[in-house]
mmCIF file of C-alpha atoms in Angstrom:
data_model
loop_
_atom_site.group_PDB
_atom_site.id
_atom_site.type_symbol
_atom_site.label_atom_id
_atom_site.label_comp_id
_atom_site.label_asym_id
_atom_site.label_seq_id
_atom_site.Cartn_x
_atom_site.Cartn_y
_atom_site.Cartn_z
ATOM 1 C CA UNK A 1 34.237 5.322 -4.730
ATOM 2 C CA UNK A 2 33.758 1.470 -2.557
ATOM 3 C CA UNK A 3 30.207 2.078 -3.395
ATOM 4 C CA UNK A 4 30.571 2.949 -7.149
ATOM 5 C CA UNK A 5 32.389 -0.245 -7.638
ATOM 6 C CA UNK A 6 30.942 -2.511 -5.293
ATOM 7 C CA UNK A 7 27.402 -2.034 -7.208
ATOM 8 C CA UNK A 8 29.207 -2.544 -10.311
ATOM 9 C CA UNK A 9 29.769 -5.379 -8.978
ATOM 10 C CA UNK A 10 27.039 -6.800 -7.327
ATOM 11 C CA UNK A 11 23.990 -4.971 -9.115
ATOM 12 C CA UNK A 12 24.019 -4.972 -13.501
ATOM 13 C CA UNK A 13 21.728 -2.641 -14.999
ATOM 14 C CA UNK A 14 19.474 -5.486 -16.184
ATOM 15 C CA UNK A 15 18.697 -6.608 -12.791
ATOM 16 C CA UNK A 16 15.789 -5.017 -10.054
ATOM 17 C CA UNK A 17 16.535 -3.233 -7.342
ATOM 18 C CA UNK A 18 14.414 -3.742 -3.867
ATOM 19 C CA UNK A 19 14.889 -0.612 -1.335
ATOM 20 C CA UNK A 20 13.974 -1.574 1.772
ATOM 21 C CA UNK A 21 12.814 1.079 3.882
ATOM 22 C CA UNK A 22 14.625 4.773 3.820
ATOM 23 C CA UNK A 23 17.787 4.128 5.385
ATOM 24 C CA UNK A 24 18.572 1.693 2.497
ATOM 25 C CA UNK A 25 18.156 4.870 0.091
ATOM 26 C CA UNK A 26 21.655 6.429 0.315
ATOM 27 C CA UNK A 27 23.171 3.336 -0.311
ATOM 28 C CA UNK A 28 21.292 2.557 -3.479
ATOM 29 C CA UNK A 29 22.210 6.160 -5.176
ATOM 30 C CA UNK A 30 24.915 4.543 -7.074
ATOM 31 C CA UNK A 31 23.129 1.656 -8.778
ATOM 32 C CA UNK A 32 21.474 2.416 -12.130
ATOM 33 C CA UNK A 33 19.149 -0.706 -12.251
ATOM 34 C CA UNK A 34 15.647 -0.065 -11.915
ATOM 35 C CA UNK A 35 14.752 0.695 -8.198
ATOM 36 C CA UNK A 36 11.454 -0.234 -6.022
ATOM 37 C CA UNK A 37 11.685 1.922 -2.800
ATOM 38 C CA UNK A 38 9.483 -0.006 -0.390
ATOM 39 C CA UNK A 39 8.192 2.124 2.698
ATOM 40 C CA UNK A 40 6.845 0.200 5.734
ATOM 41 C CA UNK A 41 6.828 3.096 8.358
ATOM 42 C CA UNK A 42 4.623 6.272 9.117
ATOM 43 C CA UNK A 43 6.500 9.415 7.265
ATOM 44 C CA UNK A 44 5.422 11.163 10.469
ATOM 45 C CA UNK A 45 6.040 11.268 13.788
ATOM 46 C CA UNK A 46 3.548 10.452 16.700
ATOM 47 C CA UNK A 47 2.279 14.470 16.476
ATOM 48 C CA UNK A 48 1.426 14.346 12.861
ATOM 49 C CA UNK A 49 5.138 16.408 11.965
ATOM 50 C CA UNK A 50 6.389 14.847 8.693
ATOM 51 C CA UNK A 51 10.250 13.669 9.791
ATOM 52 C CA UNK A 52 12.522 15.445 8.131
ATOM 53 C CA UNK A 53 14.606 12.571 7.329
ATOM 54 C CA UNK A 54 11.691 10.543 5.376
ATOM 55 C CA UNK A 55 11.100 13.607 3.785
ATOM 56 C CA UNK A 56 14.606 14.345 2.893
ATOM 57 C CA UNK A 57 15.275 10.629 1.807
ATOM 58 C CA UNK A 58 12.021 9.819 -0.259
ATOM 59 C CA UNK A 59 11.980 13.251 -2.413
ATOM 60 C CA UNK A 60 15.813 12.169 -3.346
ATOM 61 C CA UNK A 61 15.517 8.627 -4.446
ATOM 62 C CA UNK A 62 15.886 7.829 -7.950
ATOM 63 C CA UNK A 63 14.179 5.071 -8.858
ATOM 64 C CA UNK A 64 11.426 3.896 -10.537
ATOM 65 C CA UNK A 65 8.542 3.658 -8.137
ATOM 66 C CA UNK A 66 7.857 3.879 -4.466
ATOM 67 C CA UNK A 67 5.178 0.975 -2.719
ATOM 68 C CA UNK A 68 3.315 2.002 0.383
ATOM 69 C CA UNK A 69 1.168 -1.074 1.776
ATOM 70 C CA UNK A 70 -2.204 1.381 2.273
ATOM 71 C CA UNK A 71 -4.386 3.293 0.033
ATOM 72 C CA UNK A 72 -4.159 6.161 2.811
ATOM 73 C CA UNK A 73 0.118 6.675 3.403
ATOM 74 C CA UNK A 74 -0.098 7.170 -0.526
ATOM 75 C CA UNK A 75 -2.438 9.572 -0.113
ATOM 76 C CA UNK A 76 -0.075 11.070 2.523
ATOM 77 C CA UNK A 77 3.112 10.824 1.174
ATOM 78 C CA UNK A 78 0.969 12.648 -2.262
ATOM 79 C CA UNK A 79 -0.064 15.302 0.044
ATOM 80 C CA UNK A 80 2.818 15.995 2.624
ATOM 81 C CA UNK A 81 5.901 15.483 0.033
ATOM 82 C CA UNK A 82 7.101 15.955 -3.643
ATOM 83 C CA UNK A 83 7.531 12.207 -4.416
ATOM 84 C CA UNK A 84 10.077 11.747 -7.641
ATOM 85 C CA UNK A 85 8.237 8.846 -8.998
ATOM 86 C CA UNK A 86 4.988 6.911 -8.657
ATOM 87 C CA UNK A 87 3.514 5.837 -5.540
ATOM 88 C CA UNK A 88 2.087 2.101 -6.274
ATOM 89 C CA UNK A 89 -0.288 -0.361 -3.208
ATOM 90 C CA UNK A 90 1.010 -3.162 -2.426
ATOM 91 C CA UNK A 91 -0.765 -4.717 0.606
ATOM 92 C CA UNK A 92 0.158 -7.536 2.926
ATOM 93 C CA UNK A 93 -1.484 -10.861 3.001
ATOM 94 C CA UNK A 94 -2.676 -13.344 5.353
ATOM 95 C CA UNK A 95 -2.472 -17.344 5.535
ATOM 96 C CA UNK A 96 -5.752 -18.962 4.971
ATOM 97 C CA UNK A 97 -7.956 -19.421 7.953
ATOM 98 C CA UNK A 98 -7.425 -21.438 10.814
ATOM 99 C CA UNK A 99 -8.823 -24.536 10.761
ATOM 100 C CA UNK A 100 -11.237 -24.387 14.507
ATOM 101 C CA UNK A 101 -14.144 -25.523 14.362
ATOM 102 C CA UNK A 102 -14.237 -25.218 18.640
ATOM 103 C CA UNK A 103 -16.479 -22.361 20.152
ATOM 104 C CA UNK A 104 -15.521 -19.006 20.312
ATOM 105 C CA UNK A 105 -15.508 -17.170 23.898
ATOM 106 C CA UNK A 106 -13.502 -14.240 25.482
ATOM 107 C CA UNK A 107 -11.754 -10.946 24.714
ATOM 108 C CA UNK A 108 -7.931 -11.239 23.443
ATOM 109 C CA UNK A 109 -5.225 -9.025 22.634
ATOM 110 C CA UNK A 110 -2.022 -10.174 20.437
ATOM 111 C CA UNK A 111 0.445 -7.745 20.777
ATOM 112 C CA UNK A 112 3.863 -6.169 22.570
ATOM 113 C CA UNK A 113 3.253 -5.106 25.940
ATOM 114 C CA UNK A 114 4.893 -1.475 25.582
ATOM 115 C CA UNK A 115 2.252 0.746 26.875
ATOM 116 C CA UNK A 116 3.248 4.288 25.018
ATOM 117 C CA UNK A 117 2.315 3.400 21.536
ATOM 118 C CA UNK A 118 0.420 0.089 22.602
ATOM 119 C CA UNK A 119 -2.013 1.306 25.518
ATOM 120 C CA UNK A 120 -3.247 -1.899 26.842
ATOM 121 C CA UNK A 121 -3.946 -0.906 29.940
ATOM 122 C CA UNK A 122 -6.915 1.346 28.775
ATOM 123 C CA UNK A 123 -8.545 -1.530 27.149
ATOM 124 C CA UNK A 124 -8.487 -3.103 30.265
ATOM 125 C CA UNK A 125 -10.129 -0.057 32.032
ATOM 126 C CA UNK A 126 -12.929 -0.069 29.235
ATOM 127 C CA UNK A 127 -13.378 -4.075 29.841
ATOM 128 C CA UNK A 128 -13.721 -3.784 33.548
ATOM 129 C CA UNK A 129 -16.401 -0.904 33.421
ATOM 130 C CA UNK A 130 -18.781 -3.340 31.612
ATOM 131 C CA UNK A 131 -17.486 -6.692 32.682
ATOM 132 C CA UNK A 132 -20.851 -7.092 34.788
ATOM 133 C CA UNK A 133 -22.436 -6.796 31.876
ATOM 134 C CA UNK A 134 -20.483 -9.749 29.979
ATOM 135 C CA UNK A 135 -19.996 -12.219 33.136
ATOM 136 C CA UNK A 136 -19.033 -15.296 30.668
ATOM 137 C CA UNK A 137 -16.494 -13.520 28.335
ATOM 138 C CA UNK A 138 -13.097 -12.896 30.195
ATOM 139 C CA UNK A 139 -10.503 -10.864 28.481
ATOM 140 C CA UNK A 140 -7.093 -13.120 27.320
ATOM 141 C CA UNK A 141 -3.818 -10.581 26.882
ATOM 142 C CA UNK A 142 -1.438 -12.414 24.910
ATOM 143 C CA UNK A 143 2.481 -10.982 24.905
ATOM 144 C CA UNK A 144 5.194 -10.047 26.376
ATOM 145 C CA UNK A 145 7.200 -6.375 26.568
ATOM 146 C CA UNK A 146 8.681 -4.098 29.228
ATOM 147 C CA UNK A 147 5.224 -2.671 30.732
ATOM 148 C CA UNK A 148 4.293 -6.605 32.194
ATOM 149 C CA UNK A 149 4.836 -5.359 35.010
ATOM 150 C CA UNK A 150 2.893 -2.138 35.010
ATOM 151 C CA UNK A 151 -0.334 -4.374 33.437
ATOM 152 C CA UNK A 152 0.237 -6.827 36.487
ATOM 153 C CA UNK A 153 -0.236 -4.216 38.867
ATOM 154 C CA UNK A 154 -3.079 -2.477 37.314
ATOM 155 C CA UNK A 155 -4.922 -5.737 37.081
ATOM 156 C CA UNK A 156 -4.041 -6.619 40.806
ATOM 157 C CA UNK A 157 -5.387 -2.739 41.829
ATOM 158 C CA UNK A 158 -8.314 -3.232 39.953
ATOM 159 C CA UNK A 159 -9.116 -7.004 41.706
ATOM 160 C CA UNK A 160 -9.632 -8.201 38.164
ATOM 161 C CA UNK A 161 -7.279 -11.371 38.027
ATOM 162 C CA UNK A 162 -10.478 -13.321 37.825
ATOM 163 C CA UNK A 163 -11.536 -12.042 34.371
ATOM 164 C CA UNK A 164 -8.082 -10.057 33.237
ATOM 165 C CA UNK A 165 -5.611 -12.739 32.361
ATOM 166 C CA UNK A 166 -2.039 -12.230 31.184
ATOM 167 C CA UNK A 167 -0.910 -14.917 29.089
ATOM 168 C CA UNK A 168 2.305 -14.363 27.969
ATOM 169 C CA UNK A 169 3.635 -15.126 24.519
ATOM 170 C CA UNK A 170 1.483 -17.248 21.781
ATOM 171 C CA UNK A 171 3.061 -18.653 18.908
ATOM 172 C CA UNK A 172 0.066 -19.137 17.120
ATOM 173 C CA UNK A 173 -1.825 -16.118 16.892
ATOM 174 C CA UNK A 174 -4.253 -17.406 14.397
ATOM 175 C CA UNK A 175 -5.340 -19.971 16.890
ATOM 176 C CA UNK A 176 -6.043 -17.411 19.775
ATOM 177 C CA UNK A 177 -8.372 -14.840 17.019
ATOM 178 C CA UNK A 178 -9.760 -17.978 15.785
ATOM 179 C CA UNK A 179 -11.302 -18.708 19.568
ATOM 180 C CA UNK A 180 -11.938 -15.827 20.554
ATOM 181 C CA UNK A 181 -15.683 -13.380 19.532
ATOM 182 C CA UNK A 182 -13.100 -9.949 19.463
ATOM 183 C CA UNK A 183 -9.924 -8.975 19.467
ATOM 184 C CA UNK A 184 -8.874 -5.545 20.554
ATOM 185 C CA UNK A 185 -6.100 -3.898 19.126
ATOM 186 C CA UNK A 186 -5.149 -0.518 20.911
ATOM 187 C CA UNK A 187 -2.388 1.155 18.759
ATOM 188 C CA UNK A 188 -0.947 4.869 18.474
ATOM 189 C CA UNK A 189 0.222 4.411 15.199
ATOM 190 C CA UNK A 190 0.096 1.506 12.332
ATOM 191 C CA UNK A 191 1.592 1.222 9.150
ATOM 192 C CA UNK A 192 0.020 -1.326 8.406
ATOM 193 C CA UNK A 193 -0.877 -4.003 10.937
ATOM 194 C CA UNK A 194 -0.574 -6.828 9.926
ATOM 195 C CA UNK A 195 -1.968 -8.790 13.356
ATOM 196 C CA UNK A 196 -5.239 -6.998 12.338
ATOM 197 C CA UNK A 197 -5.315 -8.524 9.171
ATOM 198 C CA UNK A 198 -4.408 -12.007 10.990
ATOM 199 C CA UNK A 199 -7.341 -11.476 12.850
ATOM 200 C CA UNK A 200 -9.831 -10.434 10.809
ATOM 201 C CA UNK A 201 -8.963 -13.577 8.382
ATOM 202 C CA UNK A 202 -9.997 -16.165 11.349
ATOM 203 C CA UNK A 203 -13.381 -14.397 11.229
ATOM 204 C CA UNK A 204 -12.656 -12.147 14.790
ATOM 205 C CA UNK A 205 -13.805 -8.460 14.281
ATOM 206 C CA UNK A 206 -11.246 -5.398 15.437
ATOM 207 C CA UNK A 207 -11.827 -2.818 17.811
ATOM 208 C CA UNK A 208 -8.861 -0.150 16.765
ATOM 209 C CA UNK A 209 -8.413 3.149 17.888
ATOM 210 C CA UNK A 210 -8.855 5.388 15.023
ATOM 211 C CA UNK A 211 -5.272 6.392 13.280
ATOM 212 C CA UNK A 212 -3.142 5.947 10.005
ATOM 213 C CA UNK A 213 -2.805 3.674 8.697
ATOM 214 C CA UNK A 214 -3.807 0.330 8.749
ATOM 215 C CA UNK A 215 -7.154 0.495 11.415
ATOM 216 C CA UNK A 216 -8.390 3.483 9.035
ATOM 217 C CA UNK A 217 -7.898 1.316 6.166
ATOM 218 C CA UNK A 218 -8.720 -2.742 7.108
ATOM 219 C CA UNK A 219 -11.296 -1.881 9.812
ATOM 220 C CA UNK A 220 -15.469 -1.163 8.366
ATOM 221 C CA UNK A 221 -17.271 0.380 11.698
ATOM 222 C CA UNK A 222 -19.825 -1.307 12.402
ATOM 223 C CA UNK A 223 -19.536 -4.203 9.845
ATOM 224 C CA UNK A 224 -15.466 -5.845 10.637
ATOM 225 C CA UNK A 225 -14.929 -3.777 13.317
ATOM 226 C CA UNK A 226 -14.631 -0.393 15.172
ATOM 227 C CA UNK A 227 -12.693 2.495 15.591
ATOM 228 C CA UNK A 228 -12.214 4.708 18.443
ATOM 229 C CA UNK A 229 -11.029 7.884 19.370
ATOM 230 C CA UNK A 230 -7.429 7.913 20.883
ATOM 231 C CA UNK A 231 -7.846 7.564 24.574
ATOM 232 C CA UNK A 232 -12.050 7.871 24.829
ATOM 233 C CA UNK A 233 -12.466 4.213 27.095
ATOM 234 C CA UNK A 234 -16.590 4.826 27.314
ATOM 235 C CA UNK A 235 -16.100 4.469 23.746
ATOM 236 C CA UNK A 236 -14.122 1.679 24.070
ATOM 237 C CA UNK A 237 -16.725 -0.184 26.179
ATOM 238 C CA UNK A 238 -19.023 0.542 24.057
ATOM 239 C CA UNK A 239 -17.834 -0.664 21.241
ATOM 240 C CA UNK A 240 -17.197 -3.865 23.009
ATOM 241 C CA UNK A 241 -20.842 -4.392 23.572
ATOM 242 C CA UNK A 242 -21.801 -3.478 20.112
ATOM 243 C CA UNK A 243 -19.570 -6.647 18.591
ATOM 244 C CA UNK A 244 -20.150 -8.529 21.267
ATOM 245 C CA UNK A 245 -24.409 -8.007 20.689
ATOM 246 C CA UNK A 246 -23.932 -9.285 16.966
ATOM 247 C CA UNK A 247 -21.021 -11.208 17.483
ATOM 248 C CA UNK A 248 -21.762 -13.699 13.642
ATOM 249 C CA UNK A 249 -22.743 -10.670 11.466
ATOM 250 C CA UNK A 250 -19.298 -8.692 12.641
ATOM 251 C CA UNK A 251 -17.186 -12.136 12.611
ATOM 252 C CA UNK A 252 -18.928 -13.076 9.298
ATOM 253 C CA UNK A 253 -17.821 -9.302 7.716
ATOM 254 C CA UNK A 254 -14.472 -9.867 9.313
ATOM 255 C CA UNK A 255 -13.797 -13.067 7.083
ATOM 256 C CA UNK A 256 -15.007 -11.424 4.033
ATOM 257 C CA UNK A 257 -13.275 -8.433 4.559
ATOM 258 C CA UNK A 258 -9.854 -10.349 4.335
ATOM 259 C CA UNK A 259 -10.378 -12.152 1.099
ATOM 260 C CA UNK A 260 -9.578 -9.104 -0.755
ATOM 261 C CA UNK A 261 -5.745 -9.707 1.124
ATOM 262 C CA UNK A 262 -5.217 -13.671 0.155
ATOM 263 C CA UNK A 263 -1.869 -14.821 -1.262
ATOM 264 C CA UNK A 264 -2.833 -15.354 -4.768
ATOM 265 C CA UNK A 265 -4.166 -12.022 -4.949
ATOM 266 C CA UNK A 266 -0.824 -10.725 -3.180
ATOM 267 C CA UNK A 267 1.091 -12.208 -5.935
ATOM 268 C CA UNK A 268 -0.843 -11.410 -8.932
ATOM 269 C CA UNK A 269 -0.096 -7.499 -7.295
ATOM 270 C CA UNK A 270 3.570 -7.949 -7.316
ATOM 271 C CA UNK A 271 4.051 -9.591 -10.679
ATOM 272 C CA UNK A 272 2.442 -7.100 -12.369
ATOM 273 C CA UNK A 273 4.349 -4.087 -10.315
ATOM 274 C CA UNK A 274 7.510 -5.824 -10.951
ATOM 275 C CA UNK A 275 6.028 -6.288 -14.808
ATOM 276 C CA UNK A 276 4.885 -2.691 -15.037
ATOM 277 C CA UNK A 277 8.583 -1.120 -13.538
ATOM 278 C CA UNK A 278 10.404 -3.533 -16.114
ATOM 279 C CA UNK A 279 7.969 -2.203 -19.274
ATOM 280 C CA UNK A 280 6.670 -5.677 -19.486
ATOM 281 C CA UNK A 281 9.096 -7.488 -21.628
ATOM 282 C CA UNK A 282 9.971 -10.281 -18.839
ATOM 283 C CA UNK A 283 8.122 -12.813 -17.068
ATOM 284 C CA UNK A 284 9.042 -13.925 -13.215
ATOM 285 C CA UNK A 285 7.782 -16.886 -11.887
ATOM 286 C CA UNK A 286 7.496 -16.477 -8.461
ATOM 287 C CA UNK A 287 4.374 -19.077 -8.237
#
């Protein structure tokens, strides 16, 4: 009954409604505006199982249309669940490129140091098996989390300090993929990633492991990028010297790659979904 008339209240019917995320769905049964669910996060857990409360929560929204920010959790959510309206795209976008004009040199990471679902340290395993190989590119580890600790050691027990380099928290990503020939971006699960986006705007190819969503979908093998199996580090290494032996042709792919992700094309996405879910009859000027 709160509910009822608080969203009397606070939501007309002529107004639209932005869900954010699943646990926002209960609270938006009430409201009779049109509804945009927005999903951010994998539908499944880390073993492929669709969760039971996604499933349970998407298939009883009642809105208008759900937005997914890959071409391949659509496809999902299609295939694993009974959606009750439209799945739409709405992908993330990136700033413009860094202005660097400086040379580019080294190996980086940008990301949380929390080794289950972010497995650093077998990036650095791959690096030192074909460091020998690469004696001027070092490999920079930007971030901060609660496995520090377990990377410092594993660098110190490998005797890598020399080329391994923790460097703690960057508040300017962009300026670390600008400078740098790769970044490598080991991940269990994505939604989207949006740091591989960052990167691959300042012209610095991926190298992903291969899962859902966003490596599948913003990474080309061979071209941007490349994606490797879960957990395979000779693949890892050798994907490092495959970038790293045509390091303009995979940054030049990486830049292109992104322009399909700018702002303007970002917002000329979202004014028409929020055109299309109205029936067209208003105009919002969110320039």
């Amino acid at each position: 009954l709160f509910q009822k008339k608080l969203v009397a209240q606070a939501f007309p019917q002529d107004c639209l409604l932005f869900v954010d995320g699943i646990t926002s769905v209960p609270l938006a049964q009430h409201i009779d505006a049109k509804k945009i669910l927005f999903l951010h996060a994998n539908h499944r857990d880390a073993q492929g199982m669709v969760l039971k409360r996604a499933k349970r929560m998407i298939e009883s929204f009642d809105g208008d249309t759900i937005v997914t920010a890959t071409e391949r959790q659509k496809a999902r959510l299609y295939s694993d669940l009974s959606p009750p309206c439209p799945i739409n795209v709405l992908p993330h976008y990136s700033d413009p490129p860094t202005e660097y004009h400086g040379p580019r040199a080294h190996l980086c990471t940008v990301s949380r140091l929390r080794l289950f679902d972010k497995p650093i340290h077998h990036c650095i395993t791959a690096f030192t098996r074909i460091m020998h190989l690469i004696p001027g590119c070092n490999y920079h580890i930007y971030g901060s989390g609660p496995d520090e600790a377990r990377l410092e050691q594993m660098i110190r027990h490998l005797n890598c300090e020399d080329r391994v380099i923790l460097k703690g928290h960057t508040s300017d990503p962009n300026k670390v993929f600008a400078s740098s020939l790769l970044s490598l971006a080991p991940t269990m699960t994505e939604g989207f990633g949006l740091s591989l986006l960052e990167a691959l705007t300042q012209g610095c190819p991926v190298i992903s492991f291969d899962v859902e969503y966003g490596p599948r979908e913003l990474i080309q093998p061979g071209k941007n990028g490349e994606l490797v199996t879960p957990g395979d580090i000779d693949g890892l290494s050798q994907a490092i010297l495959r970038v790293l032996a045509q390091p303009q042709s995979y940054s030049a792919a990486s830049r292109k790659s992104a322009e399909h992700y700018a702002f303007d094309a970002y917002r000329a996405r979202y004014l028409a979904l929020v055109q299309d879910v109205l029936g067209k009859h208003r105009f919002f000027d969110i320039a």
